[in-house]
């Protein structure tokens, strides 16, 4: 079993070797600038004390303030947060937005806490880290288990210490300095990039069959935009189970079912499948959009999709990556595939700083432009250098961070 940070370093090392980076430079670029681990203690609704561990890891600021999501999940640990922080550094560089990379999380199961408890957890966490975040230092955003409401609490708690400054966090509600189109952006970006990727492979997105693991923010918006482009979603799973329908799932009805029942399981008219069966469904496109580490030496052999779009962060370990390459399963890597979210977060930050609101059409247009241009660059490097899209994306990301580091000095 390969750990999350080991996986992230493996891909970094592979690209760094190809680039001929010196070992000193490699060490500088993988070493995080700051790792914060704090106690998050609060009074629970039943009067007892709950104690959780919160993390914020700031990996690299060579290209600008650090940026990355905040995850609430019971499996959050320092290794995973560090891995995700490094991915943010390469991701912001891949889409060439003026940020570095960071990530945070709290090891907590959101289902165990009431809304009031989640608010107190969030405020306590910000009490502990407010000095090291901020619009010019490190800007959190939503990730698994957090949403626009969480970001609103963060903004409010931050301003108690530092005054009004909505640019201190992105992914806020539209009614509270959030940007139109931010919530949908990661899923939309996944689909914009899937279409561009399939076009290169001479495969039309209309009529394509798709299986998606995860039906939260990213998975559900990806499903919506895929349907708009004529794709057929044949299977979806979440942490409680999965559903399959060869003729295609009715996504609006499934969303309604999830809002009433808390998960996709038991959706009328669909066959029930186990979560790991979803990864082995015969389909054109497979989209992991939940946790990391789902593809390993075992699960990769069972995959029957032709293409994998990594909407989730860090879903593929290096052994699985090799198996996919041997089996000619084309992979669109996470540091490009899910970069729509951070790109729209950048638009939100820009709007907050200018006190000027963009319309949804502008957000979508600028988002698609950045993603399509980034994809073209990565495709060209992959073709010219005969490397995978993942390696090509790392070559661009590391190259940009490396140049900024050399130019700025240390
Ligand atoms: P979310 O909390 O909104 O939804 C997560 C979904 O995954 C839920 O449907 C949940 O039931 C499911 N899930 C959780 N554990 C699972 C398991 N063990 N097996 C199968 N399904 C499971 O989270 P999200 O924001 O949609 O994020 C999903 C992925 O996308 C994460 O890897 C995240 O890092 C990545 N991502 C999110 C954003 C964003 O803007 N939200 C941006 C970039 C990348």
CSV table of C-alpha atoms and ligand atoms in Angstrom, one decimal:
chain,number,residue,atom,x,y,z
A,1,UNK,CA,0.0,0.0,0.0
A,2,UNK,CA,1.5,3.3,-1.1
A,3,UNK,CA,0.8,6.4,1.0
A,4,UNK,CA,-0.7,9.6,-0.5
A,5,UNK,CA,2.5,11.7,-0.1
A,6,UNK,CA,4.7,9.0,-1.5
A,7,UNK,CA,2.4,8.8,-4.5
A,8,UNK,CA,2.6,12.6,-5.0
A,9,UNK,CA,6.4,12.5,-4.7
A,10,UNK,CA,6.7,9.6,-7.1
A,11,UNK,CA,5.1,11.7,-9.9
A,12,UNK,CA,7.2,14.7,-9.0
A,13,UNK,CA,10.4,12.7,-9.0
A,14,UNK,CA,9.6,11.2,-12.3
A,15,UNK,CA,9.2,14.6,-14.0
A,16,UNK,CA,12.0,16.2,-12.1
A,17,UNK,CA,14.4,13.5,-13.4
A,18,UNK,CA,13.3,14.1,-17.0
A,19,UNK,CA,13.9,17.8,-16.5
A,20,UNK,CA,17.3,17.2,-15.1
A,21,UNK,CA,16.5,19.2,-11.9
A,22,UNK,CA,19.4,19.2,-9.4
A,23,UNK,CA,18.8,17.2,-6.2
A,24,UNK,CA,19.1,20.5,-4.2
A,25,UNK,CA,16.3,22.1,-6.3
A,26,UNK,CA,14.2,18.9,-6.0
A,27,UNK,CA,14.6,19.0,-2.2
A,28,UNK,CA,13.6,22.7,-2.1
A,29,UNK,CA,10.5,22.2,-4.2
A,30,UNK,CA,9.1,19.2,-2.3
A,31,UNK,CA,9.7,20.5,1.2
A,32,UNK,CA,6.6,22.3,2.6
A,33,UNK,CA,7.1,25.8,3.8
A,34,UNK,CA,5.0,25.4,6.9
A,35,UNK,CA,2.9,22.6,8.6
A,36,UNK,CA,0.4,23.5,11.2
A,37,UNK,CA,-1.4,21.0,13.4
A,38,UNK,CA,-3.9,22.2,15.9
A,39,UNK,CA,-6.3,21.0,18.5
A,40,UNK,CA,-9.9,21.8,17.7
A,41,UNK,CA,-11.9,21.4,20.9
A,42,UNK,CA,-15.5,22.4,21.4
A,43,UNK,CA,-18.6,21.7,23.5
A,44,UNK,CA,-20.8,19.3,21.7
A,45,UNK,CA,-24.6,19.6,21.8
A,46,UNK,CA,-24.9,17.0,24.5
A,47,UNK,CA,-22.7,19.0,26.8
A,48,UNK,CA,-19.6,16.8,26.5
A,49,UNK,CA,-16.3,18.0,24.9
A,50,UNK,CA,-15.3,16.9,21.4
A,51,UNK,CA,-11.6,17.2,20.5
A,52,UNK,CA,-10.5,16.9,16.9
A,53,UNK,CA,-7.2,17.5,15.0
A,54,UNK,CA,-7.0,20.2,12.3
A,55,UNK,CA,-4.2,20.7,9.7
A,56,UNK,CA,-3.1,23.4,7.4
A,57,UNK,CA,-0.1,22.6,5.3
A,58,UNK,CA,1.5,25.4,3.2
A,59,UNK,CA,3.6,23.8,0.6
A,60,UNK,CA,4.9,26.5,-1.7
A,61,UNK,CA,4.4,30.3,-2.2
A,62,UNK,CA,7.0,30.9,-5.0
A,63,UNK,CA,4.2,32.0,-7.5
A,64,UNK,CA,1.9,33.8,-5.1
A,65,UNK,CA,-0.3,33.4,-2.0
A,66,UNK,CA,-1.0,29.7,-1.2
A,67,UNK,CA,-4.3,28.2,-2.2
A,68,UNK,CA,-6.1,25.0,-1.4
A,69,UNK,CA,-9.2,23.4,-0.1
A,70,UNK,CA,-10.3,22.4,3.4
A,71,UNK,CA,-11.4,18.9,3.9
A,72,UNK,CA,-13.6,17.5,6.7
A,73,UNK,CA,-13.3,13.7,6.6
A,74,UNK,CA,-12.6,11.1,9.2
A,75,UNK,CA,-9.6,9.8,7.2
A,76,UNK,CA,-7.8,13.2,7.1
A,77,UNK,CA,-4.2,12.9,8.4
A,78,UNK,CA,-0.9,14.8,8.0
A,79,UNK,CA,0.3,12.6,5.1
A,80,UNK,CA,-2.8,13.1,3.0
A,81,UNK,CA,-3.0,16.9,3.7
A,82,UNK,CA,0.7,17.2,2.7
A,83,UNK,CA,0.2,15.2,-0.5
A,84,UNK,CA,-2.8,17.4,-1.4
A,85,UNK,CA,-0.9,20.6,-0.6
A,86,UNK,CA,1.9,19.6,-3.0
A,87,UNK,CA,-0.7,18.8,-5.7
A,88,UNK,CA,-2.1,22.3,-5.3
A,89,UNK,CA,1.3,23.9,-6.0
A,90,UNK,CA,1.6,22.0,-9.3
A,91,UNK,CA,-2.1,22.5,-10.2
A,92,UNK,CA,-2.1,26.3,-9.8
A,93,UNK,CA,1.0,26.4,-11.9
A,94,UNK,CA,-0.5,24.1,-14.6
A,95,UNK,CA,-3.4,26.5,-15.1
A,96,UNK,CA,-1.0,29.5,-14.6
A,97,UNK,CA,-2.9,31.4,-12.0
A,98,UNK,CA,-0.8,33.5,-9.5
A,99,UNK,CA,-0.9,31.2,-6.5
A,100,UNK,CA,1.1,28.6,-4.6
A,101,UNK,CA,-0.3,25.5,-3.0
A,102,UNK,CA,-1.7,24.6,0.4
A,103,UNK,CA,-4.3,22.3,1.9
A,104,UNK,CA,-6.1,21.8,5.1
A,105,UNK,CA,-8.4,19.4,6.9
A,106,UNK,CA,-10.0,18.3,10.1
A,107,UNK,CA,-10.2,14.6,11.0
A,108,UNK,CA,-13.9,14.5,11.6
A,109,UNK,CA,-17.0,12.7,10.3
A,110,UNK,CA,-19.4,15.4,9.3
A,111,UNK,CA,-22.3,13.0,9.6
A,112,UNK,CA,-21.6,12.7,13.4
A,113,UNK,CA,-22.0,16.5,14.0
A,114,UNK,CA,-25.0,18.8,13.9
A,115,UNK,CA,-24.9,22.0,11.9
A,116,UNK,CA,-24.2,24.0,15.1
A,117,UNK,CA,-21.3,21.7,16.0
A,118,UNK,CA,-19.9,22.0,12.5
A,119,UNK,CA,-20.0,25.8,12.8
A,120,UNK,CA,-18.2,25.7,16.1
A,121,UNK,CA,-15.6,23.3,14.8
A,122,UNK,CA,-15.0,25.7,11.9
A,123,UNK,CA,-14.7,28.8,14.1
A,124,UNK,CA,-12.4,27.1,16.5
A,125,UNK,CA,-10.2,26.0,13.7
A,126,UNK,CA,-10.0,29.5,12.3
A,127,UNK,CA,-9.2,30.8,15.9
A,128,UNK,CA,-6.2,28.5,15.8
A,129,UNK,CA,-4.9,29.3,12.3
A,130,UNK,CA,-6.1,32.9,11.5
A,131,UNK,CA,-2.7,34.3,11.7
A,132,UNK,CA,-1.2,32.1,9.0
A,133,UNK,CA,-4.0,32.5,6.5
A,134,UNK,CA,-5.3,35.6,4.6
A,135,UNK,CA,-5.9,37.0,1.2
A,136,UNK,CA,-2.2,37.6,0.5
A,137,UNK,CA,-0.9,34.5,2.5
A,138,UNK,CA,-3.1,31.4,2.1
A,139,UNK,CA,-6.7,31.3,0.9
A,140,UNK,CA,-8.9,28.2,1.9
A,141,UNK,CA,-11.7,26.9,-0.3
A,142,UNK,CA,-14.2,24.0,-0.2
A,143,UNK,CA,-13.2,20.4,-0.5
A,144,UNK,CA,-14.7,17.1,0.6
A,145,UNK,CA,-17.1,17.6,3.5
A,146,UNK,CA,-17.1,21.4,3.4
A,147,UNK,CA,-19.2,23.8,1.3
A,148,UNK,CA,-20.2,27.4,0.8
A,149,UNK,CA,-21.7,27.6,4.3
A,150,UNK,CA,-18.4,26.5,5.8
A,151,UNK,CA,-16.6,29.2,3.8
A,152,UNK,CA,-19.1,31.8,5.1
A,153,UNK,CA,-18.2,30.9,8.7
A,154,UNK,CA,-14.5,31.1,7.9
A,155,UNK,CA,-14.9,34.6,6.4
A,156,UNK,CA,-16.9,35.7,9.4
A,157,UNK,CA,-14.5,34.3,12.0
A,158,UNK,CA,-11.5,35.6,10.1
A,159,UNK,CA,-12.9,39.2,10.0
A,160,UNK,CA,-13.3,39.2,13.8
A,161,UNK,CA,-9.5,39.2,14.0
A,162,UNK,CA,-8.5,41.0,10.8
A,163,UNK,CA,-11.5,43.1,9.7
A,164,UNK,CA,-13.7,42.9,6.6
A,165,UNK,CA,-11.9,41.0,3.8
A,166,UNK,CA,-13.9,38.5,1.8
A,167,UNK,CA,-10.9,37.6,-0.3
A,168,UNK,CA,-9.6,35.6,2.7
A,169,UNK,CA,-11.5,32.5,1.5
A,170,UNK,CA,-13.2,31.4,-1.7
A,171,UNK,CA,-16.2,29.2,-2.5
A,172,UNK,CA,-18.4,31.5,-0.4
A,173,UNK,CA,-22.2,31.7,-1.0
A,174,UNK,CA,-23.1,33.9,-3.9
A,175,UNK,CA,-25.2,36.0,-1.4
A,176,UNK,CA,-22.0,36.6,0.7
A,177,UNK,CA,-19.3,37.7,-1.8
A,178,UNK,CA,-19.1,34.3,-3.5
A,179,UNK,CA,-18.8,34.1,-7.3
A,180,UNK,CA,-21.4,32.9,-9.7
A,181,UNK,CA,-20.3,29.6,-11.1
A,182,UNK,CA,-17.8,28.7,-8.4
A,183,UNK,CA,-19.8,25.9,-6.9
A,184,UNK,CA,-20.3,24.2,-10.3
A,185,UNK,CA,-16.8,25.0,-11.5
A,186,UNK,CA,-14.9,21.8,-10.7
A,187,UNK,CA,-17.5,19.6,-12.2
A,188,UNK,CA,-17.9,21.9,-15.2
A,189,UNK,CA,-14.2,22.0,-15.7
A,190,UNK,CA,-14.0,18.2,-15.6
A,191,UNK,CA,-16.5,18.0,-18.4
A,192,UNK,CA,-14.9,20.8,-20.5
A,193,UNK,CA,-11.6,18.9,-20.3
A,194,UNK,CA,-13.2,15.5,-20.9
A,195,UNK,CA,-14.7,16.8,-24.1
A,196,UNK,CA,-11.3,18.3,-25.2
A,197,UNK,CA,-9.5,15.0,-24.3
A,198,UNK,CA,-12.1,12.8,-26.1
A,199,UNK,CA,-11.9,14.9,-29.2
A,200,UNK,CA,-8.1,14.3,-29.4
A,201,UNK,CA,-8.8,10.6,-29.1
A,202,UNK,CA,-11.4,10.9,-31.9
A,203,UNK,CA,-14.3,10.0,-29.5
A,204,UNK,CA,-17.3,12.2,-29.4
A,205,UNK,CA,-18.6,13.1,-25.9
A,206,UNK,CA,-22.3,12.7,-27.1
A,207,UNK,CA,-23.3,9.1,-26.6
A,208,UNK,CA,-20.3,8.3,-24.4
A,209,UNK,CA,-21.1,6.1,-21.4
A,210,UNK,CA,-19.8,7.3,-18.0
A,211,UNK,CA,-19.5,5.9,-14.5
A,212,UNK,CA,-18.9,8.3,-11.6
A,213,UNK,CA,-17.6,7.5,-8.1
A,214,UNK,CA,-18.9,10.2,-5.7
A,215,UNK,CA,-22.0,12.3,-6.0
A,216,UNK,CA,-21.1,15.4,-4.0
A,217,UNK,CA,-20.3,18.8,-5.4
A,218,UNK,CA,-17.9,17.6,-8.1
A,219,UNK,CA,-19.6,14.3,-9.1
A,220,UNK,CA,-23.1,15.8,-9.3
A,221,UNK,CA,-22.1,18.9,-11.3
A,222,UNK,CA,-20.0,16.7,-13.6
A,223,UNK,CA,-23.0,14.5,-14.2
A,224,UNK,CA,-25.2,17.5,-15.0
A,225,UNK,CA,-22.8,19.0,-17.6
A,226,UNK,CA,-22.1,15.5,-19.1
A,227,UNK,CA,-25.8,15.1,-19.7
A,228,UNK,CA,-26.0,18.5,-21.3
A,229,UNK,CA,-23.4,17.3,-23.8
A,230,UNK,CA,-25.3,14.1,-24.6
A,231,UNK,CA,-23.3,11.6,-22.5
A,232,UNK,CA,-25.0,8.8,-20.8
A,233,UNK,CA,-24.3,8.3,-17.0
A,234,UNK,CA,-24.7,4.6,-16.4
A,235,UNK,CA,-23.4,4.2,-12.9
A,236,UNK,CA,-22.9,6.4,-9.8
A,237,UNK,CA,-21.8,5.6,-6.3
A,238,UNK,CA,-21.2,7.3,-3.0
A,239,UNK,CA,-19.8,6.2,0.3
A,240,UNK,CA,-23.0,4.2,1.1
A,241,UNK,CA,-23.4,2.3,-2.2
A,242,UNK,CA,-23.9,2.5,-5.9
A,243,UNK,CA,-26.5,2.3,-8.7
A,244,UNK,CA,-26.3,1.2,-12.3
A,245,UNK,CA,-28.7,1.6,-15.2
A,246,UNK,CA,-27.5,0.5,-18.7
A,247,UNK,CA,-30.0,2.9,-20.4
A,248,UNK,CA,-28.7,5.8,-18.3
A,249,UNK,CA,-29.6,7.3,-14.9
A,250,UNK,CA,-32.1,10.2,-14.5
A,251,UNK,CA,-29.7,12.6,-12.7
A,252,UNK,CA,-32.4,15.1,-11.6
A,253,UNK,CA,-34.5,12.3,-10.0
A,254,UNK,CA,-31.3,10.8,-8.4
A,255,UNK,CA,-30.5,14.2,-6.8
A,256,UNK,CA,-34.0,14.3,-5.4
A,257,UNK,CA,-33.6,10.8,-4.1
A,258,UNK,CA,-30.2,11.7,-2.4
A,259,UNK,CA,-31.7,14.8,-0.8
A,260,UNK,CA,-34.5,12.6,0.7
A,261,UNK,CA,-32.5,9.5,1.6
A,262,UNK,CA,-28.9,10.7,2.1
A,263,UNK,CA,-27.4,8.5,-0.6
A,264,UNK,CA,-27.8,7.0,-4.1
A,265,UNK,CA,-28.6,3.5,-2.7
A,266,UNK,CA,-32.1,2.3,-3.3
A,267,UNK,CA,-32.7,4.6,-6.3
A,268,UNK,CA,-35.9,3.2,-7.9
A,269,UNK,CA,-35.5,1.6,-11.3
A,270,UNK,CA,-31.7,1.1,-11.0
A,271,UNK,CA,-29.6,-2.0,-10.2
A,272,UNK,CA,-27.8,-1.7,-6.9
A,273,UNK,CA,-24.0,-2.2,-7.1
A,274,UNK,CA,-21.2,-2.1,-4.5
A,275,UNK,CA,-18.9,0.8,-4.4
A,276,UNK,CA,-15.9,-1.2,-5.7
A,277,UNK,CA,-18.0,-2.7,-8.5
A,278,UNK,CA,-18.5,0.8,-9.9
A,279,UNK,CA,-14.7,1.0,-10.6
A,280,UNK,CA,-15.1,-2.2,-12.7
A,281,UNK,CA,-18.2,-1.2,-14.7
A,282,UNK,CA,-17.8,-1.5,-18.5
A,283,UNK,CA,-18.0,2.0,-19.7
A,284,UNK,CA,-16.2,4.5,-22.0
A,285,UNK,CA,-15.3,7.0,-19.2
A,286,UNK,CA,-14.7,6.4,-15.5
A,287,UNK,CA,-14.6,9.5,-13.2
A,288,UNK,CA,-13.3,9.0,-9.7
A,289,UNK,CA,-14.8,12.1,-7.9
A,290,UNK,CA,-14.6,11.1,-4.2
A,291,UNK,CA,-11.6,10.0,-2.1
A,292,UNK,CA,-8.0,9.5,-3.0
A,293,UNK,CA,-6.1,6.2,-3.5
A,294,UNK,CA,-9.0,4.3,-5.2
A,295,UNK,CA,-6.8,2.8,-8.0
A,296,UNK,CA,-4.0,0.5,-6.8
A,297,UNK,CA,-2.4,-2.7,-8.2
A,298,UNK,CA,-5.6,-4.7,-7.5
A,299,UNK,CA,-8.4,-2.3,-8.5
A,300,UNK,CA,-6.6,-1.1,-11.6
A,301,UNK,CA,-6.6,-4.6,-13.2
A,302,UNK,CA,-10.4,-4.7,-12.8
A,303,UNK,CA,-11.1,-1.4,-14.6
A,304,UNK,CA,-13.0,-1.9,-17.8
A,305,UNK,CA,-13.2,1.8,-18.9
A,306,UNK,CA,-11.3,3.2,-21.8
A,307,UNK,CA,-10.6,6.6,-20.3
A,308,UNK,CA,-10.1,7.8,-16.7
A,309,UNK,CA,-10.7,11.4,-15.7
A,310,UNK,CA,-9.3,12.1,-12.3
A,311,UNK,CA,-11.8,14.5,-10.8
A,312,UNK,CA,-10.8,13.4,-7.3
A,313,UNK,CA,-7.3,14.4,-6.0
A,314,UNK,CA,-4.7,11.7,-6.0
A,315,UNK,CA,-6.9,8.7,-6.9
A,316,UNK,CA,-4.2,6.7,-8.7
A,317,UNK,CA,-1.1,5.2,-7.1
A,318,UNK,CA,2.0,4.7,-9.2
A,319,UNK,CA,1.5,0.9,-9.6
A,320,UNK,CA,-2.1,1.5,-10.9
A,321,UNK,CA,-0.7,4.3,-13.2
A,322,UNK,CA,1.7,1.8,-14.8
A,323,UNK,CA,-1.1,-0.8,-15.2
A,324,UNK,CA,-3.3,1.8,-17.0
A,325,UNK,CA,-0.4,2.6,-19.3
A,326,UNK,CA,0.2,-1.1,-20.1
A,327,UNK,CA,-3.5,-1.6,-20.7
A,328,UNK,CA,-3.8,1.5,-22.9
A,329,UNK,CA,-6.3,3.2,-20.6
A,330,UNK,CA,-5.8,6.9,-21.1
A,331,UNK,CA,-5.7,9.0,-18.0
A,332,UNK,CA,-6.4,12.8,-17.6
A,333,UNK,CA,-4.5,13.6,-14.4
A,334,UNK,CA,-5.9,15.3,-11.3
A,335,UNK,CA,-3.7,18.4,-11.4
A,336,UNK,CA,-5.4,19.4,-14.7
A,337,UNK,CA,-8.7,17.5,-14.6
A,338,UNK,CA,-10.1,19.1,-11.4
A,339,UNK,CA,-8.3,22.5,-11.8
A,340,UNK,CA,-11.6,24.2,-12.7
A,341,UNK,CA,-12.4,24.7,-9.0
A,342,UNK,CA,-9.2,26.6,-8.1
A,343,UNK,CA,-9.5,28.6,-11.3
A,344,UNK,CA,-13.0,29.8,-10.5
A,345,UNK,CA,-11.8,30.4,-6.9
A,346,UNK,CA,-9.2,32.7,-8.4
A,347,UNK,CA,-12.0,34.6,-10.3
A,348,UNK,CA,-13.8,34.9,-6.9
A,349,UNK,CA,-10.7,36.3,-5.2
A,350,UNK,CA,-10.2,38.8,-8.1
A,351,UNK,CA,-13.8,40.0,-7.9
A,352,UNK,CA,-13.6,40.3,-4.1
A,353,UNK,CA,-10.4,42.4,-4.4
A,354,UNK,CA,-11.9,44.6,-7.1
A,355,UNK,CA,-15.4,44.8,-5.4
A,356,UNK,CA,-16.8,44.0,-8.9
A,357,UNK,CA,-19.1,41.1,-9.7
A,358,UNK,CA,-18.8,39.1,-12.9
A,359,UNK,CA,-21.8,37.5,-14.5
A,360,UNK,CA,-22.1,33.7,-14.8
A,361,UNK,CA,-21.5,33.8,-18.5
A,362,UNK,CA,-18.1,35.6,-18.0
A,363,UNK,CA,-17.0,33.1,-15.3
A,364,UNK,CA,-17.9,30.1,-17.6
A,365,UNK,CA,-16.2,31.7,-20.6
A,366,UNK,CA,-13.0,32.6,-18.8
A,367,UNK,CA,-12.9,29.2,-17.1
A,368,UNK,CA,-13.3,27.2,-20.3
A,369,UNK,CA,-10.7,29.3,-22.0
A,370,UNK,CA,-8.0,28.7,-19.3
A,371,UNK,CA,-8.7,25.0,-19.1
A,372,UNK,CA,-8.8,24.4,-22.8
A,373,UNK,CA,-5.5,26.3,-23.3
A,374,UNK,CA,-3.9,24.5,-20.5
A,375,UNK,CA,-5.0,21.2,-21.9
A,376,UNK,CA,-3.6,22.0,-25.4
A,377,UNK,CA,-0.2,22.9,-23.9
A,378,UNK,CA,-0.1,19.7,-21.9
A,379,UNK,CA,-1.3,17.6,-24.9
A,380,UNK,CA,1.5,19.1,-27.0
A,381,UNK,CA,4.2,18.4,-24.5
A,382,UNK,CA,3.0,14.9,-24.0
A,383,UNK,CA,3.0,14.3,-27.8
A,384,UNK,CA,6.3,16.0,-28.5
A,385,UNK,CA,8.1,14.3,-25.6
A,386,UNK,CA,6.3,11.0,-25.8
A,387,UNK,CA,5.3,11.1,-22.1
A,388,UNK,CA,2.0,10.6,-20.3
A,389,UNK,CA,-0.4,13.6,-19.8
A,390,UNK,CA,0.4,13.3,-16.1
A,391,UNK,CA,4.2,13.7,-16.7
A,392,UNK,CA,3.5,16.5,-19.1
A,393,UNK,CA,1.4,18.3,-16.6
A,394,UNK,CA,4.1,17.9,-13.9
A,395,UNK,CA,6.8,19.1,-16.4
A,396,UNK,CA,4.8,22.4,-16.9
A,397,UNK,CA,3.9,22.8,-13.2
A,398,UNK,CA,7.4,22.1,-11.8
A,399,UNK,CA,8.9,24.2,-14.6
A,400,UNK,CA,6.8,27.3,-13.7
A,401,UNK,CA,7.4,26.9,-9.9
A,402,UNK,CA,11.1,26.2,-10.5
A,403,UNK,CA,11.5,29.3,-12.7
A,404,UNK,CA,9.7,31.6,-10.2
A,405,UNK,CA,11.9,30.2,-7.4
A,406,UNK,CA,15.1,30.9,-9.3
A,407,UNK,CA,14.0,34.4,-10.5
A,408,UNK,CA,12.7,35.4,-7.0
A,409,UNK,CA,15.6,33.8,-5.1
A,410,UNK,CA,15.2,32.4,-1.6
B,1,LIG,P1,-18.2,16.3,-1.4
B,1,LIG,O1,-18.0,16.1,0.0
B,1,LIG,O2,-19.1,17.3,-2.0
B,1,LIG,O3,-18.7,14.8,-2.0
B,1,LIG,C1,-17.9,13.7,-1.9
B,1,LIG,C2,-18.7,12.5,-2.4
B,1,LIG,O4,-17.8,11.3,-2.3
B,1,LIG,C3,-20.0,12.2,-1.7
B,1,LIG,O5,-20.9,11.7,-2.6
B,1,LIG,C4,-19.5,11.0,-0.8
B,1,LIG,O6,-20.6,10.1,-0.4
B,1,LIG,C5,-18.5,10.3,-1.7
B,1,LIG,N1,-17.6,9.4,-1.0
B,1,LIG,C6,-16.9,9.7,0.2
B,1,LIG,N2,-16.2,8.6,0.6
B,1,LIG,C7,-16.4,7.7,-0.4
B,1,LIG,C8,-16.0,6.4,-0.5
B,1,LIG,N3,-15.1,5.8,0.4
B,1,LIG,N4,-16.3,5.7,-1.6
B,1,LIG,C9,-17.2,6.3,-2.5
B,1,LIG,N5,-17.7,7.5,-2.4
B,1,LIG,C10,-17.3,8.2,-1.4
B,1,LIG,O7,-16.7,16.5,-2.0
B,1,LIG,P2,-16.3,17.1,-3.4
B,1,LIG,O8,-16.1,18.6,-3.2
B,1,LIG,O9,-17.3,16.7,-4.5
B,1,LIG,O10,-14.9,16.5,-3.7
B,1,LIG,C11,-14.7,15.2,-4.3
B,1,LIG,C12,-13.3,15.1,-4.8
B,1,LIG,O11,-13.0,16.2,-5.7
B,1,LIG,C13,-12.2,15.1,-3.7
B,1,LIG,O12,-11.2,14.3,-4.1
B,1,LIG,C14,-11.7,16.6,-3.8
B,1,LIG,O13,-10.4,16.7,-3.3
B,1,LIG,C15,-11.8,16.8,-5.3
B,1,LIG,N6,-11.9,18.2,-5.6
B,1,LIG,C16,-12.9,19.0,-5.2
B,1,LIG,C17,-12.9,20.3,-5.6
B,1,LIG,C18,-14.1,21.2,-5.2
B,1,LIG,O14,-14.2,22.4,-5.7
B,1,LIG,N7,-15.0,20.8,-4.3
B,1,LIG,C19,-11.9,20.9,-6.4
B,1,LIG,C20,-10.9,20.1,-6.8
B,1,LIG,C21,-10.9,18.7,-6.4
